[in-house]
Backbone as a ProteinNet text record, in pm:
[ID]
protein_1_A
[PRIMARY]
MALMSEELTFSVMRTGELAESAWELTSRRKGARAVLGLAGPPGAGKSTLAQALVEGLRRRHGPLAAAYVPLDGFHLSNAQLERLGLVSRKGSPPTFDVRGYAALLRRLVAEGDHDIYVPDFDRTLDEPVAARHVVRPGTALVVTEGNYLACELPGWSEAREAMDELWYVEADREEIRRRLLERQLAAGRTPGEAREWVWANDLPNAEVVEASRDAPWVKRAFHWSGHD
[TERTIARY]
1154.2	1027.7	912.1	819.6	710.7	598	546.8	436.1	306.4	222.7	99.7	0.8	-80.3	-173.1	-318	-356.9	-493.5	-582.9	-717.8	-810.7	-789	-790.8	-768.7	-898.5	-884.9	-1002.4	-976	-1086.3	-1077.7	-1162.6	-1112.4	-1183.7	-1112.1	-1175.4	-1115	-1057.2	-930.5	-863	-809.1	-816.4	-766.2	-622.7	-544.8	-407.3	-393.1	-473.4	-462.9	-486.5	-584.4	-611.6	-496.5	-443.4	-328.7	-206.4	-181.3	-69.7	-76.4	-198.4	-214.1	-181.1	-229	-198.4	-48.9	13.5	157.2	236.5	190.5	265.9	259.3	146.2	131.6	242.9	301.8	405.8	524.2	551.7	672.3	654	535.6	519	539.6	504	525	678.1	758.6	899.1	980.6	917	978	1108.9	1109.8	1227.9	1311.9	1298.5	1373.3	1298.2	1369.6	1312.7	1209.2	1093.6	990.5	989.6	941.2	938.6	796.5	737	607.1	629.5	578.7	584.2	453.9	456.3	337.4	355.6	274.4	270.1	159.8	157.3	45.7	90.5	-1	38.2	97	169.1	221.2	104.2	117.5	16.3	-90.4	-77.1	-175.5	-165.8	-51.5	-28.6	53.6	134.2	212.6	315.1	390.9	498.3	441.3	331.3	265.2	212.8	149.6	102.5	218.1	326.1	435.8	494.4	512.3	570.2	472.4	341.3	240.3	242.9	257.2	265.7	388.7	500	625.5	614.2	561.6	551.7	451.6	340.8	243.7	295	363.9	424.5	530.9	610.9	709.8	648.1	543.1	472	418.5	370.2	301.6	403.6	505	594.4	738.7	773.5	905.2	982.4	1098.1	1169.9	1226.5	1238.4	1291.1	1177.2	1052.9	940.8	945.4	978.4	965.9	1059.9	1094.5	1177	1123.8	1146.8	1097	1207.2	1172.6	1267.8	1197.6	1220.8	1154	1229.2	1153.8	1215.9	1273	1212.9	1258.5	1408.2	1466.8	1610.2	1691.7	1626.5	1694.6	1660.6	1606.1	1600.5	1739.3	1754.6	1885	1908.6	2033.2	2065.6	2034.6	2020.5	1999.3	2111.1	2233	2346	2328.8	2282.3	2264.3	2141.6	2038.6	1917.9	1965.1	2049.4	2099.5	2181.4	2264.9	2349.4	2259.8	2148.7	2062	1950.8	1945.2	1839.7	1696.9	1688.7	1567	1516.5	1565.7	1529.5	1376.9	1323.3	1176.8	1090.1	1151.7	1071.5	1105.6	1160.1	1193.2	1072	1099	992.5	932.1	970	925.1	1012.4	968.2	1041.5	1195.4	1236.9	1382.3	1462.7	1402.3	1478	1509.9	1486.4	1522.1	1630.2	1717.2	1813.3	1747.5	1662	1583.7	1668.1	1778.6	1864.7	1939.9	1971	2027.1	1930.3	1802.9	1695.1	1674	1670.5	1651.7	1765.9	1888.8	2005.7	1996.3	1945.8	1927.9	1823.5	1713.1	1614.4	1670.5	1753.2	1814.9	1905.8	1979.3	2064.1	1979.1	1870.1	1787.6	1730.5	1707	1657.4	1771	1887.4	1996.4	2087.5	2097.8	2192	2114.5	2118.5	2040.8	2123	2261.2	2343.4	2418.6	2382	2449.3	2358.3	2394.4	2316.7	2324.6	2209.7	2207.7	2149.5	2221.2	2181.7	2099.3	2001	1904.8	1892.2	1903.1	1886.5	1742.3	1725.7	1587.9	1601.4	1486.5	1487.9	1452.7	1527.1	1506.4	1437.1	1312.1	1233.3	1282.8	1346.9	1405.2	1526.9	1614.2	1732.6	1695.6	1582.7	1542.8	1647.6	1704.6	1810	1797	1844	1857	1965.9	1947.9	2050.4	2079.9	2206.9	2246.9	2217.4	2189.5	2189.8	2100.5	1987.8	1891.7	1820.9	1804.6	1737.2	1834.6	1804.6	1884.4	1795.4	1828.1	1755.6	1853.9	1811.9	1898.8	1889.8	1997.1	1995.5	1870.8	1811.5	1692.3	1558.8	1560.6	1438.7	1353.9	1227.7	1139.9	1080.6	1045.3	964.4	1021.2	1038.2	1071.4	947.8	911.1	798.2	859.1	846.7	905.7	791.7	810.9	703.4	763.1	684	727.6	626.1	622.2	517.5	509.2	625	626.9	649.1	628.7	667	581.1	462.6	377.5	389.7	473.2	474.2	558.1	518.5	593.7	685.4	786.5	888.3	1024.6	1128	1263.1	1308.2	1352.8	1408.6	1314.4	1184.5	1093	1055.1	1051.7	1024.9	1134.7	1257.4	1368.7	1349.1	1299.2	1277.4	1160.3	1059.8	949	992.3	1093.5	1139.5	1173.7	1211.5	1249	1126.3	1009.2	890.9	804.3	752.5	661.7	519.7	481.6	353.8	368.7	283.1	278.7	135.5	112.9	-19.2	-22.2	-141.3	-160.2	-246	-191.4	-265.2	-326	-461.6	-536.7	-574.6	-613.4	-667	-752.1	-854.1	-936.2	-844.6	-876.1	-792.4	-786	-898.5	-899.8	-815.6	-820.1	-735.3	-589.6	-558.2	-418.3	-369.9	-450.7	-414.2	-391	-478.3	-462.2	-334.6	-305.1	-181.1	-57.1	-60.2	58.4	78.2	-24.9	-13.3	45	-6.5	45.3	196.5	235.1	374.5	466.7	418.7	499.9	506.5	396.4	397.7	490.3	490.8	578.3	726.8	750.5	889.4	938.6	849.6	889.5	845.5	768.5	717.1	605.2	586.4	471	349.8	228	108.9	103.7	148	147.7	245.6	366.1	467	422.1	360.3	314.1	206.5	110.1	9.7	74.3	165.4	229.4	310.4	380.4	455.2	362.1	257.7	163.4	96	50.2	-15	75.9	195.5	290.7	373.7	387.5	480	416.6	360.7	309.1	190.5	94.6	-22.3	3.3	88.8	123.5	198.6	278.1	343.6	237	130	26.5	-45.5	-66.4	-134	-54.7	80.2	162.9	142.7	139.2	122	-16.3	-119.8	-258.7	-275.2	-201.1	-214.1	-166.3	-93.1	-41.4	-130.3	-241.1	-321	-374.1	-410.3	-468.4	-366.9	-237.7	-133.3	-149.2	-119.8	-145.1	-61.2	47.2	130.7	86.1	-18	-70.8	-171.2	-136.4	-215.8	-343.4	-339.6	-462.8	-451.4	-565.6	-569.6	-675.3	-645.4	-737.5	-715.1	-815.2	-801.1	-766.2	-662.4	-627.5	-708.8	-767.5	-857.8	-773.9	-645.7	-567.1	-583.6	-661.5	-692	-652.1	-637.1	-606.5	-737.5
6041.4	6099.1	6009	5975.6	5886.3	5969.7	5917.9	5981.3	5955.2	6052	6037.3	5949.2	5877.2	5778	5810.4	5935.3	5975.6	5928.3	5940.2	5894.7	5970.3	5900.8	5952.9	6026	6145.1	6217.2	6259.3	6260.3	6300.6	6425.7	6525.7	6651.7	6732.5	6845.2	6945.4	7054.1	7079.8	7171.3	7293	7404.8	7532.3	7554.2	7636.1	7654.5	7714	7808.7	7874.5	7777	7688.4	7588.7	7493.6	7449.4	7355.4	7421.1	7551.3	7620	7633.7	7654.5	7657.6	7523.7	7414.6	7283.1	7253.2	7294.7	7267	7344.2	7472.1	7552.2	7495	7426.7	7367.8	7267.5	7204.8	7105.8	7169.4	7298.7	7362.4	7381.5	7399.3	7413.6	7281.1	7171.2	7035.6	7009	7063.8	7035.2	7122	7216.8	7301.9	7359.6	7427.1	7494.5	7419.9	7285.9	7206.4	7210.5	7178.2	7182.9	7071.7	7104.5	7007.5	6976.2	6856.1	6816	6762.2	6822.2	6778.7	6710.1	6593.6	6524.9	6523.6	6545.9	6539	6428.5	6324.1	6214.3	6231.8	6150.4	6153	6121.3	6091.6	6047.9	6161.9	6128.5	6236	6312.2	6449.6	6530.6	6572.6	6534.1	6569	6713.8	6776.8	6913.5	6926.8	6821.7	6825.6	6933.7	6949.6	7048.5	7189.9	7210.6	7342.3	7378.6	7278.2	7300.1	7322.8	7243.9	7257	7398.5	7449.1	7580.6	7688	7667.7	7761.3	7763.5	7651.5	7646	7722	7697.5	7765.2	7916	7960	8102.4	8168.2	8101.9	8158.4	8167.7	8064.9	8065.7	8169.2	8190.6	8299.7	8434.4	8455.6	8586.8	8609.3	8506.6	8523.8	8521.9	8440	8419.6	8462.4	8509.3	8550.3	8455.7	8499	8425.5	8290.6	8269.5	8145.5	8052.6	8082.2	7997.9	7858.8	7852.8	7725.1	7718.6	7597.9	7572.5	7457.2	7455.5	7350.9	7254.4	7124.6	7018.1	6910.2	6912.4	6816.4	6685	6574.2	6446.2	6442.2	6515.4	6510	6540.2	6610.8	6635.2	6507.1	6398.3	6270.8	6169.7	6223.2	6144.4	6099.2	5976.9	5935.9	6007	6041.1	6105.4	6010.5	6070.9	5989.9	5891.9	5928.8	5839.2	5714.8	5737.2	5619.6	5538.1	5601.1	5530	5437	5490.6	5411.3	5293.7	5317.7	5208	5098.7	5137.8	5042.5	4985	5035.1	4988.7	5038.1	5159.1	5211	5335.2	5369.3	5491.4	5495.5	5382	5379	5381.2	5369.8	5364.2	5490.4	5593.7	5716.9	5764.3	5792.1	5836	5724.1	5598.2	5483.4	5475.2	5399.1	5400	5366.6	5270.7	5245.1	5346.4	5449.1	5554.5	5673	5660.2	5763.4	5712.8	5803.1	5772.9	5794.1	5701.1	5717.9	5722.6	5650	5657.8	5789.3	5850.1	5980	6082.1	6067.1	6152.6	6137.9	6013.5	5992.7	6055.2	6041	6097.3	6252.3	6316.5	6462.2	6495.4	6425.3	6456	6445.7	6340.5	6325.2	6441.6	6485	6608	6728	6744.5	6864.4	6867	6746.3	6741.3	6761.3	6705.1	6701.2	6825.8	6894.7	6999.4	7128.4	7217.4	7345.4	7467.3	7457.2	7570.5	7613.9	7557.7	7604.6	7578.1	7640.4	7618.4	7473.5	7419.6	7282.4	7300.7	7257.7	7272.9	7154.9	7181.8	7080.7	7080	6959.8	6945.5	6954.6	6968.3	6968.7	6904.9	6891.5	6835	6945.1	6957.6	7057.8	6993.4	7028.2	6965.8	7005.7	7121	7164.7	7076.5	7057.6	6970.9	6823.8	6794.9	6655.8	6581.7	6657	6604	6664.9	6597.4	6659.2	6766.4	6867.1	6972.1	6994.2	7017.9	7030.6	7172.1	7177.6	7301.6	7411.2	7370.8	7473.2	7545.3	7470.7	7523.4	7520.9	7599.1	7599.2	7606.7	7532.1	7547.3	7618.9	7734.3	7824.7	7790.6	7822.4	7802.6	7873.8	7810.5	7871.1	7842.5	7776.7	7741.8	7648.9	7684.6	7614.8	7488.3	7494.2	7382	7353.5	7224.5	7177.4	7114.1	7156	7089.6	7016.4	6883.8	6797.7	6720.6	6689.4	6624	6524.9	6418.6	6318.8	6209.4	6142.3	6049.7	5935.1	5881.5	5750.8	5763.5	5874.6	5891.3	5803.3	5763.8	5682	5531.7	5498.4	5358.8	5273.2	5146.9	5044.1	4970.2	5047.3	4995	5022.7	4947	4960	5109.2	5151.9	5284.2	5390.8	5378.8	5492	5499.3	5391.2	5396.7	5473.4	5460.1	5533.4	5683.5	5721.9	5866.9	5916.8	5831	5873.2	5892.6	5826.3	5839.8	5982.9	6062.2	6205.7	6298.6	6245.9	6332.1	6336.1	6452.6	6467.5	6426.4	6462.7	6416.6	6394.8	6304.7	6275.1	6290.5	6377.1	6398.1	6340.8	6305.2	6248.5	6344.3	6389.7	6483.5	6404.9	6412.3	6342	6438.2	6379.1	6454	6352.3	6405.2	6318.1	6258.1	6134.6	6062.2	6135.2	6186.3	6254	6381.3	6447.5	6567.4	6532.1	6418.8	6370.4	6340.1	6269.5	6236	6362.4	6460.6	6587.3	6656.7	6666.3	6737.5	6659.4	6533.6	6450.2	6465.2	6464.5	6486.1	6625.3	6724.5	6861.3	6864.3	6792.2	6793.1	6732.5	6625.7	6563.1	6638.8	6704.8	6793.5	6910.3	6966.7	7077.7	7036.6	6906.5	6855.8	6827.4	6848.2	6834.1	6707.3	6622.8	6501.7	6537.8	6456.3	6472.5	6425.8	6463.2	6413.5	6260.9	6188.4	6041.5	5993.7	6052	6014.6	6044.5	6159.4	6195.5	6098.3	6063.3	5964.9	5832.9	5786.3	5657.2	5658.8	5767.5	5778.7	5776.5	5852.9	5862.9	5728.8	5662	5531	5420.1	5422.1	5312.5	5334.3	5457.2	5482.6	5563	5681.2	5768.1	5709.2	5654.5	5604.6	5479.7	5380	5274.1	5321.6	5424.5	5481.8	5536.4	5599.4	5657.1	5546.9	5434.2	5321.2	5268.7	5266.3	5226	5320.9	5453.4	5552.3	5537.2	5526.1	5519.4	5406.9	5300.9	5187	5222.7	5336.4	5377.6	5479.3	5516.2	5626.6	5600.9	5475.6	5442.3	5385.9	5406	5354.3	5418.8	5343	5393.3	5517.1	5538.9	5658	5785.2	5776.5	5893	5965.4	6083	6160.3	6207.9	6261.5	6313.7	6294.9	6275.2	6271.8	6368.7	6440.8	6547.8	6586.3	6644.5	6719.6	6865.4	6918.6	7055.3	7144.9	7248.7	7333.7	7423.9	7447.9	7541.2	7686	7710.4	7848.3	7872.8	8000.6	8040.1	8026.5
2106.9	2143.4	2097	2180.7	2146.1	2078.7	1963.2	1900.9	1982	1994.3	2069.9	1997.7	2068.4	2006.8	2046.6	2017.1	2042.8	1925.1	1949.7	1846.7	1716.4	1606.8	1472	1425.4	1372.4	1320.7	1177.1	1097.8	956.6	938.2	873.6	856.7	746.4	715.1	625.3	719.6	703.6	795	717	784.1	732.8	784.5	716.6	751.1	894.6	926.6	1059.8	1173.9	1156.7	1257.3	1273.4	1160.5	1165.7	1225	1193.3	1251.6	1402.9	1453.9	1598.6	1665.1	1600.5	1655.5	1646.4	1536.8	1521.4	1629.6	1656.2	1752.6	1894.7	1921.4	2052.3	2085.6	1983	2002.1	2068	2041.6	2098	2249.3	2299.5	2445.7	2514.3	2447.6	2510.8	2521.8	2432.4	2432.6	2529.2	2591	2696	2657.2	2543.5	2494.2	2395.9	2394.5	2295.7	2159	2053.8	1917.5	1896.9	1847.7	1817.5	1666.2	1633.7	1493.9	1457.3	1353.8	1304.3	1170.5	1147	1021.8	945.8	818.1	730.8	629.9	639.1	543.7	446	342.2	248.4	108.4	16.4	-117.4	-197.3	-303.1	-391.7	-451.2	-456.9	-510.8	-410.1	-285.8	-182.6	-132.8	-157.7	-112	9.6	44	168.4	167.3	62.2	58.5	62.7	-10.7	-4.9	134.4	198.4	335	428.1	421.5	513.8	505.3	379.7	361.8	411.2	392.1	441.9	593.5	656.7	806.9	856	790.8	834.6	811.2	697.4	673	769.3	797.7	891.1	1036.1	1079.6	1213.2	1225.7	1120.9	1124.7	1135.2	1058.2	1067.8	1208.9	1272	1400	1514.3	1504.8	1622.7	1595.1	1481.1	1452.1	1360.4	1308.2	1204.7	1253.6	1381.5	1429.2	1481.8	1445.2	1489.4	1427.2	1298	1227.4	1107.8	1068.4	950	871.1	741.2	646.8	618.1	625.1	594.9	508.2	375.4	286.6	272.8	275.9	247.7	110.6	16.7	-123	-142	-50.6	-59.5	-51	-6.8	9.9	-100.8	-216.6	-337.4	-374.9	-416.7	-475.8	-605.6	-631.6	-760	-879.5	-996.8	-1119.5	-1137.4	-1104.4	-1123.3	-1033.4	-913.1	-818.7	-864.9	-912.6	-965.5	-1081.3	-1169.2	-1281.6	-1229.9	-1130.6	-1076.5	-1015.7	-956.1	-885.2	-975.4	-1097	-1183.8	-1144.2	-1087.6	-1031	-1101.8	-1216.6	-1287.5	-1310.9	-1350.6	-1382.4	-1257.4	-1137.8	-1011	-928	-990	-915.6	-834.9	-707.2	-618.3	-532	-559.6	-479.7	-354.2	-255.6	-127.1	-139.6	-221.3	-221.4	-296.1	-352.9	-425	-335.7	-203.9	-106.3	-11.5	30.5	139.8	272.3	315	432.6	558.1	561.1	673.5	692.7	578.8	579.6	632.7	588.4	633.5	785.1	835.9	975.3	1057.8	1002.5	1072.5	1080.9	974.3	976.8	1085.5	1090.3	1191.5	1332.2	1353.8	1486.2	1519.3	1417.2	1435.5	1472.5	1403.9	1429.1	1569.5	1624.9	1764.7	1863.1	1838.3	1931.6	1926.7	1812.6	1788.2	1765.8	1860.4	1839.7	1847.7	1846.3	1869.6	1743.3	1626.2	1499.3	1382.6	1273.9	1149.6	1106.2	1065.6	1006.5	865.3	764.4	628.1	577.2	494.3	456.5	304.4	242.2	98.2	52.3	-78.7	-137.8	-274.2	-341.9	-475.3	-574.3	-681.4	-786.4	-901.8	-926.8	-1036	-1170.2	-1185.3	-1311.2	-1345.9	-1250.7	-1268.2	-1261.8	-1196.9	-1174.9	-1086.2	-992.4	-903.2	-768.1	-659.2	-533.3	-529	-450.2	-439	-289.8	-257.4	-121.8	-64.1	65.4	142.8	85.6	29.7	-13.6	98.6	212.2	330.6	445.7	549	668.9	791.2	893.9	1023.3	1116.3	1157.6	1236.6	1384.7	1456.9	1605	1663.9	1758.2	1820.7	1751.2	1640.4	1572.5	1656.5	1675.3	1773.3	1712.2	1587.9	1528	1385	1358.4	1224.8	1170.6	1045.5	974.5	860.6	866.7	761	693.8	565.7	494.4	393.6	364.7	269.9	252.9	141.4	112.4	215.2	249.8	320.2	469.9	530.2	673.5	762.5	718	804.3	770.8	674	622.8	714.4	728.1	799.6	703.6	665.1	567.9	627.1	580	640	643.2	760.5	778.7	821.7	786.3	812.3	958.7	1033.2	1176.9	1246.5	1203.1	1264.1	1243.6	1129.2	1108.4	1197.6	1217.4	1301	1448.5	1493.6	1631.4	1667.9	1566.8	1595.4	1590.4	1563	1537.8	1663.9	1695.7	1810.5	1766.5	1645.7	1592.7	1441.9	1392.2	1248	1202.3	1104	1044.3	901.6	857.9	723.4	640.8	525.6	436.9	326	317.8	213.5	100.4	-14.5	-124.9	-205.7	-278.5	-361.8	-472.5	-508.8	-606	-737.8	-785.2	-911.7	-907.5	-794.7	-778.3	-776.9	-707	-707.3	-848.9	-926.4	-1063.2	-1148.5	-1132.1	-1209.7	-1169.1	-1041	-999	-1046.9	-1040.1	-1082.5	-1233.5	-1312.7	-1456.5	-1485.8	-1413.8	-1430.2	-1396.9	-1291.3	-1247.7	-1357.8	-1416.9	-1519.1	-1650.5	-1680.5	-1800.2	-1778.2	-1658.3	-1626.4	-1630.2	-1604.2	-1609.5	-1751.6	-1847.2	-1988.1	-2058	-1990.3	-2061.9	-2153.7	-2260.3	-2350.6	-2275.9	-2319.5	-2253.7	-2240.7	-2346.6	-2334.4	-2235.5	-2235.9	-2141.2	-1996.9	-1980.9	-1844.7	-1795	-1882.6	-1841.3	-1804.3	-1882.9	-1856.9	-1726.7	-1699.6	-1576.2	-1454.7	-1460.9	-1351	-1321	-1425.5	-1409.6	-1365.6	-1420.2	-1394.1	-1267.7	-1223.5	-1111.5	-999.3	-1031.1	-926.1	-852.5	-926.2	-860.2	-779.7	-827	-741.1	-614	-624	-502.2	-412.4	-466.6	-383.5	-314.1	-376.1	-308.1	-190.2	-202.1	-88.4	28.3	-1.8	102.1	164.9	81.8	134	235.1	215.2	308.7	446	464.7	595.7	666.1	602.7	654.3	795.4	823.6	952.4	1052.6	1023.8	1119	1255.6	1360.8	1498.6	1531.8	1457.4	1492	1417.7	1340	1272.4	1368.8	1409	1506.4	1448.9	1326.3	1265	1113.2	1046.7	900.1	851.1	745.2	705.6	561	502.2	373.8	408.7	342	368.6	273.6	326.2	244.3	152.4	184.5	102.3	139.7	245.6	287.5	433.5	467.5	605	690
[MASK]
++++++++++++++++++++++++++++++++++++++++++++++++++++++++++++++++++++++++++++++++++++++++++++++++++++++++++++++++++++++++++++++++++++++++++++++++++++++++++++++++++++++++++++++++++++++++++++++++++++++++++++++++++++++++++++++++++++

């Protein structure tokens, strides 16, 4: 499926407006499953928005309207990060199984007659977990999100091939820093450890993502208001 290349617009968007635009993708697919991707830096609110879109569409159009598929389920395990020497770079592009993620998206488009199980990342365990989500037969729209979906890096273009549209979720840098610090503190790091991790790892990752904001395959870029 080719991503549309209309003029990029920047704005503050509400959940209801975004849900309407997302639902329009299903009519273009004429009964086949559509896929919407949400890219953006860590801490921008992608996962919260994706789940809000899914919940809102299910309320409006029924339980098979939409399903949530997070890239974070394709984090490499801590054991694999240790093997590769990437523990200190967890969350950077090479610490994801991007080809596995792309393969799942292809299955979601091609296979619509049985349950397809979807992994997620458990922040308490600090590990990926299998089959936390399921995409049921007849599901009309998949909403998937991840930092690097718009990046021109090995493997990510293959993932984009399964998407009908790709949106970019922005947030103010200070807000991103605050959310990332809160995330690391909630994971059990001390304030000093949290600051060091965010400055040495999370913010450099955010810079990689921000460089993809104006990519030609990004349909729209916006700040999410967090409201309906």
